XYZ file of C-alpha atoms in Angstrom:
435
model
C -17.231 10.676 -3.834
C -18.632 7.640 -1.562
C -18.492 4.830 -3.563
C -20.537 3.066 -0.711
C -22.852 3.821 1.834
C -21.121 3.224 5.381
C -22.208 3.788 8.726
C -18.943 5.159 10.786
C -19.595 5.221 14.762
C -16.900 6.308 16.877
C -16.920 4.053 19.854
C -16.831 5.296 23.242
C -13.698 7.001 24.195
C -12.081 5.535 27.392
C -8.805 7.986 27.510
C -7.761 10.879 25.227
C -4.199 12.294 25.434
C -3.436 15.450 23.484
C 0.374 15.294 22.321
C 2.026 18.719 21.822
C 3.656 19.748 18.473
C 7.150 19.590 18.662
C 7.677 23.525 19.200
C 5.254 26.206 20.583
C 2.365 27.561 19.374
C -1.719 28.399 19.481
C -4.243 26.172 21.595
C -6.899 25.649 19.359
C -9.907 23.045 19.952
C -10.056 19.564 17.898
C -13.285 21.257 15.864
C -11.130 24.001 14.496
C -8.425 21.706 13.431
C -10.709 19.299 12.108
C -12.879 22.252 10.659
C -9.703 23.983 9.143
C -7.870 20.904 7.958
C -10.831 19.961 5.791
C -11.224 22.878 4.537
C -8.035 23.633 2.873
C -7.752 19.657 1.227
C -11.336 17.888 1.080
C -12.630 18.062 -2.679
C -16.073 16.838 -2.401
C -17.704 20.387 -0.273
C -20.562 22.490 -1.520
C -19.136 25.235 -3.816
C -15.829 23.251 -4.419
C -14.259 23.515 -8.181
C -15.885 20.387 -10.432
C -13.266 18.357 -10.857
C -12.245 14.925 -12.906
C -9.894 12.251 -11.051
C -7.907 9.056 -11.582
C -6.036 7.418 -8.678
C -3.924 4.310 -8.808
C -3.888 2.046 -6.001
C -1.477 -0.630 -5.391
C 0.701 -2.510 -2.157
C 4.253 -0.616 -2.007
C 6.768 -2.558 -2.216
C 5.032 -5.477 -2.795
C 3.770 -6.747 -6.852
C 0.686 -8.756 -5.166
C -1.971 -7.696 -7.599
C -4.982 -8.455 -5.394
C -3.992 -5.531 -3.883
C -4.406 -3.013 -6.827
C -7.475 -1.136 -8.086
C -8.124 2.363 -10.385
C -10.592 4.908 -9.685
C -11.841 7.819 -11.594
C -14.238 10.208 -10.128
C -16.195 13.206 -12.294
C -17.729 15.344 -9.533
C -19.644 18.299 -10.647
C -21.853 19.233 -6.887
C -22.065 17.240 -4.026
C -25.224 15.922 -5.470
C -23.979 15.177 -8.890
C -20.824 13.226 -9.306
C -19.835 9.804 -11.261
C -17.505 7.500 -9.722
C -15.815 3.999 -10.443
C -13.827 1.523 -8.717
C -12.113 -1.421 -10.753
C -10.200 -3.654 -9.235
C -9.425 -7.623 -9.810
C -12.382 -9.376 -8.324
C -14.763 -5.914 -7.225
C -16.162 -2.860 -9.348
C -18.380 -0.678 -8.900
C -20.150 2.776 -11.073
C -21.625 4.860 -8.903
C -24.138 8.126 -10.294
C -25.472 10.499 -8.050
C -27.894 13.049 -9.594
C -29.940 14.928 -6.880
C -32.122 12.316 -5.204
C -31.681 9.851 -7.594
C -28.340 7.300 -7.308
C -27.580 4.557 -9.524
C -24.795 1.857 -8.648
C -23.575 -0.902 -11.300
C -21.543 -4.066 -9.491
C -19.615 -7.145 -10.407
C -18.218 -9.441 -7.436
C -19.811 -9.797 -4.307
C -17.999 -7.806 -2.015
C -16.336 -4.663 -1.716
C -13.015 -5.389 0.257
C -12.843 -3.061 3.377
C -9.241 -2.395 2.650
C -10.405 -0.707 -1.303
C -13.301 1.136 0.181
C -10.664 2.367 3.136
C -8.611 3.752 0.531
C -11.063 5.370 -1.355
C -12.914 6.926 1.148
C -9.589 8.760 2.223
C -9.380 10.036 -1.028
C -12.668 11.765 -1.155
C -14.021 12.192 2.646
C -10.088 12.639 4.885
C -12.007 12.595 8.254
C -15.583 10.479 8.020
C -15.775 10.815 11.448
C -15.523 14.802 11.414
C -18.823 15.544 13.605
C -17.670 13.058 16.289
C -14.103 14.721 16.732
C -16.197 17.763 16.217
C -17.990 17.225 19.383
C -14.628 16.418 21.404
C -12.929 19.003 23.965
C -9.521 18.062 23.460
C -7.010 20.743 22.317
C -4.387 20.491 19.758
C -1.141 23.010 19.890
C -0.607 24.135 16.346
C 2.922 25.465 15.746
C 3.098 28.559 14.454
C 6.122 28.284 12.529
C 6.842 25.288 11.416
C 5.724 22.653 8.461
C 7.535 19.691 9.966
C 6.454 19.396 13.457
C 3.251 17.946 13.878
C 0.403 17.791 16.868
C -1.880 14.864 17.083
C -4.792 13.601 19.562
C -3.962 9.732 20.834
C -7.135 7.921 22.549
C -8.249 4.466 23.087
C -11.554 3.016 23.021
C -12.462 -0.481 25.161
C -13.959 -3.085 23.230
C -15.135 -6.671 23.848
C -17.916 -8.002 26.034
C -17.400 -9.227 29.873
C -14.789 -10.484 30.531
C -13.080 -10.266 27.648
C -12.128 -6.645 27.202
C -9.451 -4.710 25.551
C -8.319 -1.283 24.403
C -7.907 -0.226 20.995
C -5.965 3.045 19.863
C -7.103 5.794 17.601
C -4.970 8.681 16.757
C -5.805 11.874 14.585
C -2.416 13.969 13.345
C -2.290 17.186 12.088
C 0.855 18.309 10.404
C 2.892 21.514 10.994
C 1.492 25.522 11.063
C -0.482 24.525 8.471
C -2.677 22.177 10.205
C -3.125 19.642 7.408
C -4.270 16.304 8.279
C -1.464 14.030 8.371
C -2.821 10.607 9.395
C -6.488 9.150 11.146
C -5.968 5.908 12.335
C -9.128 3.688 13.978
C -10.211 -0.027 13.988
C -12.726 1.051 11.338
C -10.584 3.248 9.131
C -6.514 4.235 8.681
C -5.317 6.362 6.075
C -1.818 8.685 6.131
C -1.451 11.742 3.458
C 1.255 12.870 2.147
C 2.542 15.106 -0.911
C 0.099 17.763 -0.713
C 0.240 19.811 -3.961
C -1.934 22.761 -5.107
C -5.324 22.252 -6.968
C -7.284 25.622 -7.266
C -7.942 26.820 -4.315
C -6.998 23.304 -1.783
C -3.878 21.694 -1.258
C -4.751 17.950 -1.925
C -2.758 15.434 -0.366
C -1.357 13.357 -3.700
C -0.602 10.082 -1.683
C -2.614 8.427 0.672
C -1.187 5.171 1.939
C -2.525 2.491 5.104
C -0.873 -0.382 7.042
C -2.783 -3.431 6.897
C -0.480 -6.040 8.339
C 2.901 -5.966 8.836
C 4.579 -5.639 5.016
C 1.197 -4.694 3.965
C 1.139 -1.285 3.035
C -1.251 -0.156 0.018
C -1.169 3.077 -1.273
C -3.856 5.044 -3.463
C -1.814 7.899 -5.553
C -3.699 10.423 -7.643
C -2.707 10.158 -11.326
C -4.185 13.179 -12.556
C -6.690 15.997 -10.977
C -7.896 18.913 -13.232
C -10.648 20.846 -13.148
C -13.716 19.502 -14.621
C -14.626 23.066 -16.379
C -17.391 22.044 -19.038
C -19.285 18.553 -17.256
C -21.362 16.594 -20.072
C -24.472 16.098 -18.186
C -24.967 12.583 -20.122
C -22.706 11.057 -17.935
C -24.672 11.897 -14.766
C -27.887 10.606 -16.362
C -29.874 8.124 -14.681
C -32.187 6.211 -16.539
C -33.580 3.852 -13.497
C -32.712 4.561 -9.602
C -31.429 1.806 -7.876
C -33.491 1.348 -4.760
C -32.295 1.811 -1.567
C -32.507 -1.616 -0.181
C -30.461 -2.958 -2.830
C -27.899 -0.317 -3.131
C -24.486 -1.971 -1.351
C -24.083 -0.891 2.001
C -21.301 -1.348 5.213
C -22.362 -1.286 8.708
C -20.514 -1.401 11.683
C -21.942 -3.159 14.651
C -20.762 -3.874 17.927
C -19.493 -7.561 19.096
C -22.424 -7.989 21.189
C -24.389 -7.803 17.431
C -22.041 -9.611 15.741
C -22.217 -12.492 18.634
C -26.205 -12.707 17.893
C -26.040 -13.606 13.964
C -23.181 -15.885 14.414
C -23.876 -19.618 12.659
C -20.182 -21.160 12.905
C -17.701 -18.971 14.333
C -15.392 -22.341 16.383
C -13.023 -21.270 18.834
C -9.477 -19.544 17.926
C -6.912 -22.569 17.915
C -4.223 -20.884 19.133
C -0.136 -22.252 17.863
C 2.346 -22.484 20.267
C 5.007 -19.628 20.500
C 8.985 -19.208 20.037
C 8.471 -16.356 22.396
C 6.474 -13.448 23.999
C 3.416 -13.296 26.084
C 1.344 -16.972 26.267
C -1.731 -15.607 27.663
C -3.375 -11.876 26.745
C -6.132 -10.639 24.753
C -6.400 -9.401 20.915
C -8.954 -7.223 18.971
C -8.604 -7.973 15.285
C -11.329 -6.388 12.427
C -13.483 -8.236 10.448
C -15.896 -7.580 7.480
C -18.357 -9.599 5.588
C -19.867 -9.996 2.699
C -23.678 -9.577 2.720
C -24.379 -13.183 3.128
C -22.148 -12.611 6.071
C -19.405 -15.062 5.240
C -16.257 -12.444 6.918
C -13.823 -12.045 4.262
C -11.183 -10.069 5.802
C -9.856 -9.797 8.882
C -6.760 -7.318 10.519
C -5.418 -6.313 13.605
C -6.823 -3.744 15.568
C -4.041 -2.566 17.889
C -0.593 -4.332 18.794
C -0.676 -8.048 18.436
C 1.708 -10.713 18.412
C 2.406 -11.260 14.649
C 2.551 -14.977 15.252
C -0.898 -15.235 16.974
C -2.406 -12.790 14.539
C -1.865 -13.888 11.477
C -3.388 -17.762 12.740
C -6.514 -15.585 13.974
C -6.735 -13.806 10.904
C -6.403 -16.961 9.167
C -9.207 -18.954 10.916
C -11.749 -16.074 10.964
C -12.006 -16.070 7.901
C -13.805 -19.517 7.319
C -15.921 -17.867 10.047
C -20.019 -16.938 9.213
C -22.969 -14.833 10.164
C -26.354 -14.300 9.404
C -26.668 -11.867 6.954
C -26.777 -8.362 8.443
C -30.028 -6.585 7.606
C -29.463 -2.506 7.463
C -32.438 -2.104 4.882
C -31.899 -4.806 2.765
C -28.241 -7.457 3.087
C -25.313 -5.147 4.046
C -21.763 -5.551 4.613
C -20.858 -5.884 8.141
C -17.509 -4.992 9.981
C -17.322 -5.292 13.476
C -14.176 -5.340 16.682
C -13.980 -8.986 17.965
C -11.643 -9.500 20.928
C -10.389 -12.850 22.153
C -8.358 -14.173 25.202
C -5.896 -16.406 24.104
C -3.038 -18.762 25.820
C -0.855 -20.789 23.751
C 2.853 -22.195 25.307
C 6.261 -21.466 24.233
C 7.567 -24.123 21.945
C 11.264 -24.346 20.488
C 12.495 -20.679 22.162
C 14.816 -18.509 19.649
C 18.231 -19.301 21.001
C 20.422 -16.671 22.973
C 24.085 -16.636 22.140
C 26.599 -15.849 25.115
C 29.032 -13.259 23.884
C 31.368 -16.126 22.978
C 29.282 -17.922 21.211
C 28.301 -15.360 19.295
C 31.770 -13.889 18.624
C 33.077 -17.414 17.059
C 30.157 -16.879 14.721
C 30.656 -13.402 13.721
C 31.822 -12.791 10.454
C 32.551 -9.106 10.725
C 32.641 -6.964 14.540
C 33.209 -3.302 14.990
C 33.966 -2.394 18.086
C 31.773 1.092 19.958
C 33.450 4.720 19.907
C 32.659 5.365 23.328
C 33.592 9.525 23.849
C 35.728 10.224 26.743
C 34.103 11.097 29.609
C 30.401 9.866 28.420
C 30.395 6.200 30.173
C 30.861 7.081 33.892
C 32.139 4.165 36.302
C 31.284 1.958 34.227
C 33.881 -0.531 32.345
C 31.601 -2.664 30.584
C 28.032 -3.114 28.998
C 25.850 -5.787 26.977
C 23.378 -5.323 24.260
C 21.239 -7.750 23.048
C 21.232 -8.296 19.167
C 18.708 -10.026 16.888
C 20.188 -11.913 14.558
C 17.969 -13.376 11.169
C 18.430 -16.309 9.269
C 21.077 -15.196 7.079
C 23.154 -13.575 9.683
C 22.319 -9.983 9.390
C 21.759 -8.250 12.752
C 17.709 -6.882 12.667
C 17.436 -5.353 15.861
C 19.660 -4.157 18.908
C 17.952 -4.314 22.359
C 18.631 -2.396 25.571
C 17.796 -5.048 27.825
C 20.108 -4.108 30.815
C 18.930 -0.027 30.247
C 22.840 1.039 29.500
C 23.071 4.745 29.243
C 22.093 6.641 26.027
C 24.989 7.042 25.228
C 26.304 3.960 25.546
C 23.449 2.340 23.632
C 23.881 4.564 20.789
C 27.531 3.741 20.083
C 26.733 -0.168 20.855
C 23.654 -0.413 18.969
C 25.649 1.665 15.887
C 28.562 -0.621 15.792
C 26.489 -4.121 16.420
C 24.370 -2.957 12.687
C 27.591 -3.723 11.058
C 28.444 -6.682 12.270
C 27.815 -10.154 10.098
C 27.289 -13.801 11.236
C 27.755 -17.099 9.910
C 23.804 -18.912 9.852
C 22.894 -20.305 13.006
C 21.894 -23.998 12.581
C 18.655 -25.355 14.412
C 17.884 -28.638 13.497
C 19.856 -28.418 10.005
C 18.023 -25.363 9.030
C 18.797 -21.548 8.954
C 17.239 -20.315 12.401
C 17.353 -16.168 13.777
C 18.707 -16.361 17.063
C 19.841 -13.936 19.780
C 23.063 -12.978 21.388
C 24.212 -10.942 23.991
C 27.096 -8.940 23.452
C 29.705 -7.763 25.971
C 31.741 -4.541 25.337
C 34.644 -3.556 27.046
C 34.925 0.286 27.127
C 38.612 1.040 27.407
């Protein structure tokens, strides 16, 4: 169930965009597919089957242990359930019985990125009555499981004149309608591996991306039905009061701005490349003394000036925010920013590159597919060991063209560039000849 209390608000909506499914099919409104997505996964709905769960949550990919936390969940009725979160420096035993809850915690804080997870698992959609009360339409297909339709919008945050947009985006997948990912500043979960359980199909797999290579994933373990619940483990033998019961609030920046004791300017590094002046949104929560204690990126960001946000905000503090009694607090903040570009990434002319190249393939080009044209250039990014990362279209070649570039340039090799004595990624343009 909710292993917190936590206050979602869906922030004023300053463009929606429905996208199509890939193939035809019925118009229905974003309250039916909200409506009839929850109904065939969400567990925790009046008359659902009782039911005991474990879930496993850990960073794919990635053994960083910070990042990995159990749960187990006995849920007899919406108001009677028993739930527990354990992870390295957090836990928390929830019991809900009627009126009465009791909560048991060790650590301070309940990192926004564990309760993200674990709300997915239990509540898909928190905000379901605000898409509720949207009039976009979604176009289901009617025949097929792999296209999907979702709902894009974005939402401006910031105060005057520091604004910005931030994206949200609610997919739902194939004829089935099952919800396939909700991503917002305050809350981003994908499902996958949906698998029977009575009467729902119950996405297995529920994974979020907190930072670039920071992917965590809660999987379910085991899920049966909870058939016989012993009613001693939903006894409460003294209610925790309300005001002391660990809550999350979000506020607005203009709130945040008010309780803020030392929050010093963004210092800002200088840049190898990209944009050196803009505006970010990142995401912060505190703890209830309000010392923030996370921070990500909400919306595209240069990873560079990001991660040295992300870094300083987090020796940033508040007042404690007061929601009947301390609470959490998470809020948007959005910042201007100019830095200066400072030792650019090379760019390789085609014969400097080609002197360094360990391994070229040349393009198939198919007769009759590259026009007048005799020759084109693709950019290639290049890491530190001399494996090609990316191919880039700066000059807009044909389609075509790109395709047969960009699939021979992968399979090329390069000696290390040197910058300074050191391994450095650089760039090259390369110039094919199409014979």
């Amino acid at each position: 169930m909710f292993l917190t209390l936590r206050l979602f608000l869906l922030l004023s909506m300053a463009s929606a965009t429905a996208l199509l499914a890939q193939e035809e099919g019925r118009q229905v409104s974003m309250s039916q597919a909200v409506d009839h997505a929850l109904q065939q996964s969400k567990l925790t709905v009046a008359g659902g089957t009782p039911f005991h769960l474990k879930a496993h949550i850990a960073p794919v990919g990635s053994a960083r242990a910070e990042y990995s936390a159990d749960v187990e969940e006995f849920w007899a009725a919406p108001d009677k359930w028993r739930g527990t979160v354990q992870s390295a420096g957090f836990s928390q035993t929830l019991i809900a019985n009627g009126d009465k809850l009791s909560e048991k915690l060790t650590g301070d804080y309940y990192p926004f990125w564990l309760h993200d997870l674990v709300t997915a698992l239990f509540d898909p959609l928190p905000m379901a009555e605000q898409l509720k009360r949207m009039q976009a339409q979604l176009e289901i297909p009617e025949d097929s499981t792999k296209s999907n339709s979702c709902l894009t919008m974005q939402s401006r945050v910031g105060v005057a004149p520091v604004e910005n947009h931030v994206p949200y985006a609610f997919c739902f997948g194939g004829k089935l309608g099952l919800l396939q990912a909700a991503v917002t500043p305050a809350y981003r979960a994908q499902f996958a591996d949906y698998r029977a359980f009575k009467d729902k199909l119950v996405a297995r797999t529920v994974s979020a991306e907190f930072a670039p290579g920071l992917t965590i994933a809660a999987k379910i373990t085991e899920l049966t039905e909870l058939a016989k619940p012993d009613e001693a483990m939903f006894t409460i033998e003294s209610a925790t009061p309300a005001s002391e019961q660990l809550k999350t609030s979000q506020v607005g920046e203009d709130s945040a701005r008010v309780l803020a004791l030392n929050t010093p300017a963004i210092v800002w590094p200088a840049l190898r490349e990209g944009k050196t002046t803009g505006v970010m949104s990142l995401y912060i929560s505190t703890d209830r003394s309000g010392q923030v204690r996370e921070a990500w990126t909400a919306g595209p960001a240069d990873p560079q000036l990001s991660d040295a946000a992300r870094e300083q905000l987090l020796h940033w503090q508040y007042k404690p925010y007061m929601n009947g009694g301390p609470s959490q607090m998470e809020a948007v903040l959005t910042f201007a920013f100019t830095t200066h570009i400072e030792n650019p990434i090379p760019v390789l002319t085609d014969a400097e590159a080609r002197k360094r190249a360990t391994n070229m393939v040349e393009p198939v080009i198919e007769r009759g597919t590259a026009g007048k044209a005799r020759t084109f250039t693709l950019r290639v990014s290049v890491d530190t060991a001399g494996k090609v990362q990316s191919v880039l279209n700066l000059n807009q070649v044909a389609p075509k063209l790109y395709s047969a570039g960009s699939t021979a340039l992968k399979k090329w090799r390069f000696r290390p560039y040197l910058n300074q004595g050191r391994p450095d990624r650089f760039y090259a343009d390369i110039n094919f000849k199409i014979r």
